[in-house]
CSV table of C-alpha atoms and ligand atoms in Angstrom, one decimal:
chain,number,residue,atom,x,y,z
H,1,MET,CA,106.7,95.6,124.8
H,2,SER,CA,104.8,95.4,121.6
H,3,HIS,CA,105.8,93.4,118.3
H,4,LEU,CA,103.4,94.3,116.7
H,5,MET,CA,104.6,96.8,114.2
H,6,ASN,CA,104.5,100.7,114.4
H,7,THR,CA,102.0,101.2,112.0
H,8,TYR,CA,99.0,102.8,114.2
H,9,GLY,CA,98.9,105.5,117.2
H,10,ARG,CA,96.7,103.3,119.0
H,11,GLN,CA,94.2,104.8,121.5
H,12,PRO,CA,94.7,103.3,125.3
H,13,VAL,CA,91.9,101.2,125.1
H,14,THR,CA,91.3,97.6,124.7
H,15,PHE,CA,87.5,96.8,124.1
H,16,THR,CA,86.4,93.0,125.1
H,17,HIS,CA,82.5,93.4,123.5
H,18,GLY,CA,79.6,94.9,121.4
H,19,GLU,CA,76.1,95.3,121.6
H,20,GLY,CA,74.6,97.3,119.4
H,21,VAL,CA,76.4,100.7,118.7
H,22,TRP,CA,77.8,100.0,122.2
H,23,LEU,CA,81.7,99.1,123.0
H,24,PHE,CA,82.6,98.3,125.8
H,25,ASP,CA,86.1,97.4,127.9
H,26,ALA,CA,87.5,95.1,130.7
H,27,GLN,CA,86.7,97.6,133.8
H,28,GLY,CA,83.4,97.3,132.5
H,29,ASN,CA,83.3,100.9,130.8
H,30,GLN,CA,80.6,101.3,128.1
H,31,TYR,CA,81.0,103.8,125.4
H,32,LEU,CA,78.6,105.7,122.3
H,33,ASP,CA,81.3,104.0,119.2
H,34,ALA,CA,80.0,106.1,116.2
H,35,LEU,CA,82.5,105.5,114.4
H,36,SER,CA,81.7,101.5,113.5
H,37,GLY,CA,85.8,100.2,112.4
H,38,VAL,CA,85.3,102.9,109.8
H,39,ALA,CA,82.5,102.3,108.0
H,40,VAL,CA,82.7,99.1,108.5
H,41,ASN,CA,79.8,97.7,111.8
H,42,GLY,CA,76.6,99.1,110.1
H,43,LEU,CA,74.1,96.3,111.8
H,44,GLY,CA,75.7,97.2,114.6
H,45,HIS,CA,78.4,94.9,117.1
H,46,ALA,CA,76.8,91.2,117.1
H,47,HIS,CA,73.6,91.0,115.4
H,48,PRO,CA,71.8,88.7,116.2
H,49,ALA,CA,70.4,87.8,112.6
H,50,LEU,CA,74.8,87.8,111.1
H,51,VAL,CA,76.1,86.7,114.0
H,52,LYS,CA,73.9,83.5,113.6
H,53,ALA,CA,74.1,83.3,109.9
H,54,ILE,CA,78.3,83.4,110.1
H,55,GLN,CA,77.8,80.3,112.8
H,56,ASN,CA,75.7,78.2,110.8
H,57,GLN,CA,77.8,78.8,108.1
H,58,VAL,CA,81.3,78.4,110.0
H,59,ALA,CA,79.4,74.7,111.1
H,60,LYS,CA,79.4,74.0,107.8
H,61,MET,CA,82.3,74.8,105.5
H,62,ILE,CA,84.3,78.5,106.4
H,63,HIS,CA,86.6,78.0,103.1
H,64,VAL,CA,87.1,76.6,99.1
H,65,SER,CA,89.5,77.7,96.3
H,66,ASN,CA,88.0,79.6,93.9
H,67,ILE,CA,88.5,76.7,91.8
H,68,TYR,CA,84.9,75.3,92.8
H,69,GLY,CA,81.4,76.9,92.4
H,70,ILE,CA,80.2,78.9,95.5
H,71,ALA,CA,76.7,79.0,95.9
H,72,GLU,CA,77.1,81.9,98.3
H,73,GLN,CA,79.3,84.5,96.2
H,74,GLU,CA,76.5,83.6,93.2
H,75,ALA,CA,73.9,84.2,95.8
H,76,LEU,CA,76.4,87.5,96.9
H,77,ALA,CA,76.4,88.4,93.1
H,78,ASP,CA,72.9,88.0,92.2
H,79,LYS,CA,71.9,90.8,94.9
H,80,LEU,CA,75.3,93.1,94.5
H,81,ALA,CA,74.1,92.5,90.1
H,82,ASP,CA,70.3,93.2,91.7
H,83,ILE,CA,70.5,96.0,94.0
H,84,SER,CA,73.1,98.0,91.9
H,85,GLY,CA,71.8,97.8,88.2
H,86,MET,CA,75.0,95.8,87.5
H,87,ASP,CA,75.9,93.2,85.5
H,88,LYS,CA,79.0,91.7,86.9
H,89,VAL,CA,81.3,90.8,91.2
H,90,PHE,CA,84.7,89.7,91.6
H,91,PHE,CA,85.3,90.0,95.2
H,92,CYS,CA,88.4,90.1,97.3
H,93,ASN,CA,89.2,90.9,100.7
H,94,SER,CA,89.3,94.3,101.2
H,95,GLY,CA,89.1,98.3,99.3
H,96,CYS,CA,92.1,98.4,98.3
H,97,GLU,CA,92.6,95.1,96.8
H,98,ALA,CA,88.6,95.9,94.9
H,99,ASN,CA,90.4,98.8,93.8
H,100,GLU,CA,93.5,97.1,93.2
H,101,ALA,CA,91.0,94.8,90.1
H,102,SER,CA,89.0,98.3,88.7
H,103,ILE,CA,92.2,99.4,88.0
H,104,LYS,CA,93.3,96.2,86.4
H,105,LEU,CA,90.6,95.8,84.6
H,106,ALA,CA,90.5,99.2,83.6
H,107,ARG,CA,93.9,99.1,82.5
H,108,LEU,CA,92.9,95.4,80.3
H,109,TYR,CA,89.9,97.2,79.1
H,110,ALA,CA,92.2,100.0,77.6
H,111,HIS,CA,95.0,97.3,75.9
H,112,ASN,CA,92.0,95.9,74.6
H,113,LYS,CA,91.2,98.7,73.2
H,114,GLY,CA,94.6,98.9,71.7
H,115,ILE,CA,95.8,102.2,74.1
H,116,GLU,CA,99.2,101.2,75.0
H,117,ASN,CA,100.1,103.5,77.9
H,118,PRO,CA,96.9,104.0,79.7
H,119,GLU,CA,96.3,107.4,82.7
H,120,ILE,CA,93.0,107.3,84.2
H,121,ILE,CA,91.8,110.3,85.8
H,122,VAL,CA,92.4,110.4,89.5
H,123,MET,CA,90.6,113.5,92.4
H,124,GLU,CA,92.9,115.8,94.8
H,125,ARG,CA,92.1,114.9,98.4
H,126,SER,CA,90.9,111.2,97.1
H,127,PHE,CA,91.4,108.0,99.5
H,128,HIS,CA,92.4,104.3,97.4
H,129,GLY,CA,94.3,102.4,100.0
H,130,ARG,CA,97.9,101.9,100.5
H,131,THR,CA,98.3,98.6,98.2
H,132,MET,CA,101.4,100.3,95.4
H,133,ALA,CA,99.0,101.3,92.8
H,134,THR,CA,96.1,102.6,95.1
H,135,LEU,CA,98.6,104.1,97.2
H,136,SER,CA,99.4,106.0,93.8
H,137,ALA,CA,96.1,106.8,92.8
H,138,THR,CA,95.4,108.6,96.2
H,139,GLY,CA,95.7,112.6,96.4
H,140,ASN,CA,97.9,112.3,99.4
H,141,ARG,CA,101.5,113.9,99.9
H,142,LYS,CA,102.1,112.2,102.6
H,143,SER,CA,100.9,108.9,102.5
H,144,GLN,CA,102.6,108.3,98.9
H,145,ALA,CA,106.2,109.6,100.8
H,146,GLY,CA,108.6,107.8,101.6
H,147,PHE,CA,106.7,104.8,98.9
H,148,GLU,CA,108.3,106.1,95.3
H,149,PRO,CA,108.9,104.9,92.6
H,150,LEU,CA,105.2,104.9,92.8
H,151,VAL,CA,103.1,104.2,89.9
H,152,SER,CA,102.8,105.4,87.0
H,153,GLY,CA,99.4,105.8,84.9
H,154,PHE,CA,97.4,108.5,87.3
H,155,VAL,CA,96.6,111.7,86.2
H,156,ARG,CA,94.9,114.1,88.7
H,157,VAL,CA,92.6,116.8,88.9
H,158,PRO,CA,90.6,118.8,91.2
H,159,TYR,CA,87.6,117.6,93.3
H,160,ASP,CA,84.4,118.4,92.2
H,161,ASP,CA,85.1,120.1,89.2
H,162,LEU,CA,83.7,119.0,85.6
H,163,ASP,CA,86.1,121.4,83.9
H,164,ALA,CA,89.0,120.2,85.1
H,165,VAL,CA,88.1,117.0,83.8
H,166,LYS,CA,86.9,118.2,80.3
H,167,ALA,CA,90.2,120.0,80.2
H,168,ILE,CA,92.1,116.3,79.6
H,169,ALA,CA,89.0,114.9,77.9
H,170,SER,CA,90.2,117.4,74.8
H,171,ARG,CA,94.5,117.9,75.7
H,172,LYS,CA,94.7,114.0,76.5
H,173,ASN,CA,94.3,111.0,74.2
H,174,ASN,CA,95.2,107.5,76.4
H,175,VAL,CA,92.6,108.6,79.3
H,176,VAL,CA,90.6,105.6,79.5
H,177,ALA,CA,88.7,105.6,82.9
H,178,ILE,CA,87.6,108.6,85.7
H,179,LEU,CA,88.2,106.6,88.9
H,180,VAL,CA,86.3,108.9,92.2
H,181,GLU,CA,84.5,108.3,95.7
H,182,PRO,CA,81.2,110.1,95.3
H,183,VAL,CA,81.5,111.7,98.7
H,184,GLN,CA,85.4,111.8,99.6
H,185,GLY,CA,85.6,109.5,103.4
H,186,GLU,CA,89.5,110.0,104.4
H,187,GLY,CA,89.5,113.6,102.4
H,188,GLY,CA,87.4,115.0,104.8
H,189,VAL,CA,83.8,113.8,105.0
H,190,HIS,CA,83.8,115.9,101.4
H,191,ILE,CA,80.4,116.2,99.3
H,192,PRO,CA,79.7,117.6,95.3
H,193,LEU,CA,78.0,121.1,95.8
H,194,ASP,CA,75.0,119.1,94.0
H,195,MET,CA,76.3,115.5,93.5
H,196,ALA,CA,73.9,114.6,91.2
H,197,ALA,CA,75.2,117.1,89.1
H,198,TYR,CA,78.7,116.3,89.7
H,199,LEU,CA,77.7,112.6,88.5
H,200,GLN,CA,75.9,113.2,85.4
H,201,GLY,CA,78.3,115.2,84.9
H,202,LEU,CA,81.2,112.8,84.3
H,203,ARG,CA,78.6,109.9,83.2
H,204,LYS,CA,78.2,112.4,80.5
H,205,ILE,CA,82.6,113.1,80.1
H,206,CYS,CA,82.7,109.4,79.8
H,207,ASP,CA,79.5,108.1,77.3
H,208,ASP,CA,80.9,110.9,75.1
H,209,ASN,CA,84.8,109.9,75.3
H,210,SER,CA,84.1,106.0,76.1
H,211,TRP,CA,85.4,106.2,79.4
H,212,LEU,CA,85.1,104.1,81.9
H,213,LEU,CA,83.3,106.1,85.2
H,214,MET,CA,85.0,103.9,88.3
H,215,LEU,CA,83.7,105.1,91.8
H,216,ASP,CA,85.4,103.7,95.0
H,217,GLU,CA,82.2,103.3,97.2
H,218,VAL,CA,84.0,101.8,99.8
H,219,GLN,CA,83.3,104.0,102.5
H,220,SER,CA,80.4,105.1,100.9
H,221,GLY,CA,78.3,102.2,99.7
H,222,ILE,CA,76.1,99.2,101.3
H,223,GLY,CA,73.5,102.2,102.7
H,224,ARG,CA,75.6,104.7,104.0
H,225,THR,CA,74.5,107.5,102.8
H,226,GLY,CA,70.5,106.1,102.4
H,227,THR,CA,70.4,104.5,99.4
H,228,TRP,CA,72.4,101.6,99.2
H,229,PHE,CA,75.4,103.0,97.5
H,230,ALA,CA,75.3,107.1,96.4
H,231,PHE,CA,75.5,107.2,92.7
H,232,GLN,CA,71.7,106.1,93.2
H,233,HIS,CA,71.1,109.7,94.1
H,234,ALA,CA,72.4,111.0,91.3
H,235,ASP,CA,70.1,108.6,88.7
H,236,ILE,CA,73.2,106.9,86.5
H,237,VAL,CA,74.9,103.8,87.0
H,238,PRO,CA,79.1,103.7,87.5
H,239,ASP,CA,80.7,100.7,84.7
H,240,VAL,CA,82.8,100.3,88.2
H,241,MET,CA,82.0,100.2,91.8
H,242,SER,CA,84.5,98.8,94.1
H,243,LEU,CA,82.9,97.9,98.0
H,244,ALA,CA,84.1,96.4,100.8
H,245,LYS,CA,84.1,98.5,104.4
H,246,GLY,CA,80.3,97.7,105.5
H,247,LEU,CA,79.4,94.9,102.9
H,248,GLY,CA,81.2,91.4,105.9
H,249,SER,CA,79.8,94.2,108.4
H,250,GLY,CA,83.0,92.9,110.1
H,251,VAL,CA,84.2,89.8,108.0
H,252,PRO,CA,86.6,90.3,105.8
H,253,ILE,CA,84.7,90.8,101.7
H,254,GLY,CA,85.8,93.1,99.1
H,255,ALA,CA,83.7,93.8,95.1
H,256,CYS,CA,85.0,95.0,92.4
H,257,VAL,CA,80.8,95.1,90.7
H,258,ALA,CA,80.8,96.0,86.4
H,259,ARG,CA,78.5,96.6,84.4
H,260,GLY,CA,78.6,96.1,80.6
H,261,ILE,CA,81.6,96.0,78.2
H,262,ALA,CA,84.0,96.3,81.6
H,263,ALA,CA,81.8,93.4,82.7
H,264,GLU,CA,83.1,91.2,79.3
H,265,THR,CA,86.8,92.5,79.8
H,266,PHE,CA,88.2,90.1,82.6
H,267,VAL,CA,88.8,86.1,81.8
H,268,PRO,CA,90.6,83.7,83.9
H,269,GLY,CA,94.1,83.9,84.0
H,270,LYS,CA,93.5,87.9,84.2
H,271,HIS,CA,92.4,88.2,87.8
H,272,GLY,CA,92.7,86.0,91.5
H,273,SER,CA,92.1,85.6,94.9
H,274,THR,CA,92.4,82.8,97.4
H,275,PHE,CA,90.0,84.0,100.0
H,276,GLY,CA,88.1,86.5,97.8
H,277,GLY,CA,84.1,85.5,97.7
H,278,ASN,CA,85.0,82.6,100.5
H,279,PRO,CA,81.5,81.0,101.9
H,280,LEU,CA,81.9,82.7,105.2
H,281,ALA,CA,82.3,86.5,103.5
H,282,SER,CA,79.5,85.4,101.2
H,283,THR,CA,77.4,84.7,104.1
H,284,ALA,CA,77.7,87.5,106.5
H,285,GLY,CA,77.2,89.8,103.1
H,286,LEU,CA,74.3,88.4,101.7
H,287,THR,CA,72.8,88.7,105.5
H,288,THR,CA,74.5,92.1,106.1
H,289,LEU,CA,72.6,93.1,102.9
H,290,LYS,CA,69.3,91.1,104.3
H,291,VAL,CA,69.5,92.7,107.6
H,292,ILE,CA,70.0,95.9,105.9
H,293,GLU,CA,66.6,95.8,103.6
H,294,THR,CA,64.8,93.9,106.3
H,295,GLU,CA,64.8,96.7,109.4
H,296,MET,CA,65.0,99.6,106.3
H,297,LEU,CA,68.2,101.0,108.2
H,298,ARG,CA,69.1,102.9,104.5
H,299,GLU,CA,65.6,105.0,105.9
H,300,ASN,CA,67.7,104.9,108.8
H,301,ALA,CA,70.2,106.5,107.9
H,302,GLN,CA,69.2,109.4,106.2
H,303,LYS,CA,67.2,109.6,108.4
H,304,MET,CA,69.3,110.4,111.7
H,305,GLY,CA,72.2,111.3,109.2
H,306,ASP,CA,70.0,114.2,109.3
H,307,LEU,CA,69.1,114.4,112.4
H,308,ILE,CA,71.9,114.2,113.6
H,309,LYS,CA,74.2,117.0,110.9
H,310,SER,CA,70.5,118.9,112.1
H,311,ASN,CA,71.1,119.2,116.1
H,312,LEU,CA,74.4,119.3,116.4
H,313,GLN,CA,74.1,122.3,113.8
H,314,ALA,CA,71.9,124.3,116.8
H,315,ALA,CA,73.6,122.9,119.3
H,316,LEU,CA,77.1,124.3,117.8
H,317,ALA,CA,75.5,127.2,116.4
H,318,ASP,CA,77.5,130.0,118.9
H,319,THR,CA,80.9,128.4,119.2
H,320,LYS,CA,83.4,130.0,116.9
H,321,GLY,CA,85.1,127.7,115.0
H,322,VAL,CA,83.5,125.4,113.9
H,323,ILE,CA,83.3,126.1,109.6
H,324,LYS,CA,81.5,123.3,108.2
H,325,LEU,CA,79.4,120.5,108.8
H,326,ARG,CA,78.5,118.1,106.2
H,327,ASN,CA,76.2,115.2,105.8
H,328,ALA,CA,76.0,112.4,103.4
H,329,GLY,CA,73.3,110.2,105.3
H,330,LEU,CA,75.5,108.8,108.0
H,331,MET,CA,79.1,109.4,106.9
H,332,ILE,CA,79.3,113.4,108.6
H,333,GLY,CA,82.1,115.6,109.1
H,334,ILE,CA,82.1,119.1,111.4
H,335,GLU,CA,85.0,120.8,109.5
H,336,LEU,CA,86.6,123.0,112.7
H,337,ASP,CA,89.5,125.8,112.4
H,338,ARG,CA,92.4,124.3,113.8
H,339,PRO,CA,93.6,120.9,113.7
H,340,CYS,CA,91.3,119.2,116.8
H,341,ALA,CA,93.4,115.3,116.9
H,342,GLU,CA,92.8,115.7,120.6
H,343,LEU,CA,89.2,115.7,120.3
H,344,VAL,CA,89.7,111.9,119.6
H,345,LYS,CA,91.0,111.1,123.1
H,346,MET,CA,88.5,113.7,124.7
H,347,ALA,CA,85.7,111.8,123.7
H,348,LEU,CA,87.1,108.8,124.4
H,349,GLU,CA,88.0,109.9,128.3
H,350,ALA,CA,83.6,110.7,127.6
H,351,LYS,CA,83.2,107.6,126.9
H,352,LEU,CA,82.3,108.5,122.8
H,353,LEU,CA,84.0,106.8,120.3
H,354,ILE,CA,85.2,109.7,117.6
H,355,ASN,CA,87.8,110.2,114.1
H,356,VAL,CA,89.1,113.1,113.2
H,357,THR,CA,90.8,113.2,109.7
H,358,ALA,CA,92.7,115.5,107.3
H,359,ASP,CA,93.7,117.2,111.1
H,360,LYS,CA,90.4,119.1,110.9
H,361,VAL,CA,87.4,117.8,110.5
H,362,VAL,CA,85.3,115.2,113.0
H,363,ARG,CA,84.1,112.0,111.2
H,364,LEU,CA,81.5,110.6,111.7
H,365,LEU,CA,80.3,106.7,110.8
H,366,PRO,CA,77.6,105.2,113.1
H,367,PRO,CA,76.3,101.8,112.7
H,368,LEU,CA,73.3,102.0,109.8
H,369,VAL,CA,70.7,101.1,113.4
H,370,ILE,CA,71.4,103.9,115.5
H,371,ASN,CA,68.3,104.7,116.6
H,372,GLU,CA,67.0,108.9,118.1
H,373,ALA,CA,68.1,108.0,121.6
H,374,GLU,CA,71.6,106.9,121.0
H,375,ALA,CA,71.9,110.2,118.0
H,376,LYS,CA,70.5,112.2,120.3
H,377,GLU,CA,72.4,111.1,123.2
H,378,LEU,CA,75.5,111.7,120.7
H,379,VAL,CA,75.1,114.8,119.6
H,380,THR,CA,74.8,115.2,123.1
H,381,ARG,CA,78.5,114.1,124.2
H,382,LEU,CA,79.7,115.6,120.9
H,383,ALA,CA,78.5,119.2,121.0
H,384,ALA,CA,79.8,119.4,124.6
H,385,LEU,CA,83.4,118.0,123.5
H,386,ILE,CA,83.7,119.7,120.2
H,387,LYS,CA,82.8,124.0,122.2
H,388,GLN,CA,85.4,122.7,125.2
H,389,PHE,CA,87.8,122.2,122.7
H,390,LEU,CA,87.3,125.5,120.7
H,391,THR,CA,87.5,127.3,123.9
H,392,THR,CA,90.6,126.2,125.0
H,393,PRO,CA,94.0,127.7,123.6
H,394,MET,CA,95.2,127.8,120.5
H,395,VAL,CA,98.1,127.4,121.8
H,396,ILE,CA,98.0,124.0,122.8
H,397,ASN,CA,97.9,123.2,119.3
H,398,ALA,CA,101.1,124.2,118.4
H,399,ASN,CA,102.1,120.1,117.2
H,400,ALA,CA,99.3,119.1,115.6
H,401,LYS,CA,99.5,122.7,113.7
H,402,GLN,CA,103.0,121.5,112.0
H,403,HIS,CA,101.9,118.3,111.8
H,404,GLU,CA,99.0,119.6,109.2
H,405,LYS,CA,101.7,121.3,106.9
H,406,ALA,CA,103.3,117.6,106.6
H,407,THR,CA,100.1,116.6,105.8
H,408,TRP,CA,99.9,118.3,102.2
A,501,LIG,C1,88.5,102.2,102.9
A,501,LIG,C2,88.3,102.7,102.3
A,501,LIG,C3,89.9,102.1,101.3
A,501,LIG,C4,90.3,101.0,101.9
A,501,LIG,O1,90.6,99.8,101.8
A,501,LIG,P1,90.9,98.7,102.6
A,501,LIG,O2,90.2,97.6,103.2
A,501,LIG,O3,91.6,99.5,103.7
A,501,LIG,O4,91.7,98.3,101.6
A,501,LIG,C5,89.9,101.9,99.4
A,501,LIG,N1,88.7,103.2,99.6
A,501,LIG,C6,87.9,104.3,100.2
A,501,LIG,C7,87.2,105.4,100.0
A,501,LIG,C8,88.5,104.1,101.2
A,501,LIG,O5,87.2,105.1,102.4
């Protein structure tokens, strides 16, 4: 019997090691990793430059407290400020913690302005994490159920709907910020119809009302959509941005990045983290960013993402049951007309690692290092599986269908 708490429905496989986009198990099977530990292993597995940098750092010093200067952390903050056009960084260990920092920052900003009961606008279908505040900000009833009372101070609107946000602006005077994913990941890989127009619209509403524009780029950041950050497709800069997943290539690190007045909001005693930005994690972050730059992985993410989508589109053109293919770089979603959790297991048997989110959306988040041959191999394997799945009778999916009803 396992002594692990029952928080995951785990796939029946255990890996021993990896190399690039490939993972291996103890039986010698080789799997094509199209998930990257959920958008974490952007450099693939065992990237030599990352391995070397981490090994060197471990031999010197893994951790010291944030009550001392940490040169590696300073260097990573400099680099993040440089590539984002923002000013200051707070380091933590995960995406939910980065969003916790953003939420606390917005509330402090509000109280400093004399707003005693501040509210933050959040989106339907959003995902911001599993801590109490980020769970409350998340737009998925299923993950909230059983954890009430939720944290108050959030007001929810539909995603990709500027009018809904404007309506809140004219109705409420205690709103202080908008927290939004530029591309929704867990919610089903939803990309605003016109991402640039949507983000520019949100930017303008925030400017007009002195609200903070807070982007959750935990999944969309660090090169995944073809730019360092998804907001760079829109030629705007947010006030606050949360990062994690791909930042440390698997060494836990999160960051809350801020600009202007937002960057000056926290003062000593208001927030902190024991591990956040320690020498090991900061070295992993800095090396990740350097490799993305030197190996031109943002450009590769854009190219390979578009290639995977167009090749899948061609391969599935005559397949009934495929609703829509979406991609922003290497954030790729294939929406089907039915719940498709079984595809994950079918893919595993075909030695392909994928994910299904929002019940009906096959999600691909391959390493940013994926090359053309590997991308084509991914398309070949996945298209065959989707075709096979969609030609099996719907009754097989009855259980999944009931499950879906309980979700939203
Ligand atoms: C994964 C994710 C989070 C939560 O990150 P954790 O590291 O699991 O806490 C938050 N926001 C978005 C958009 C995510 O994709």
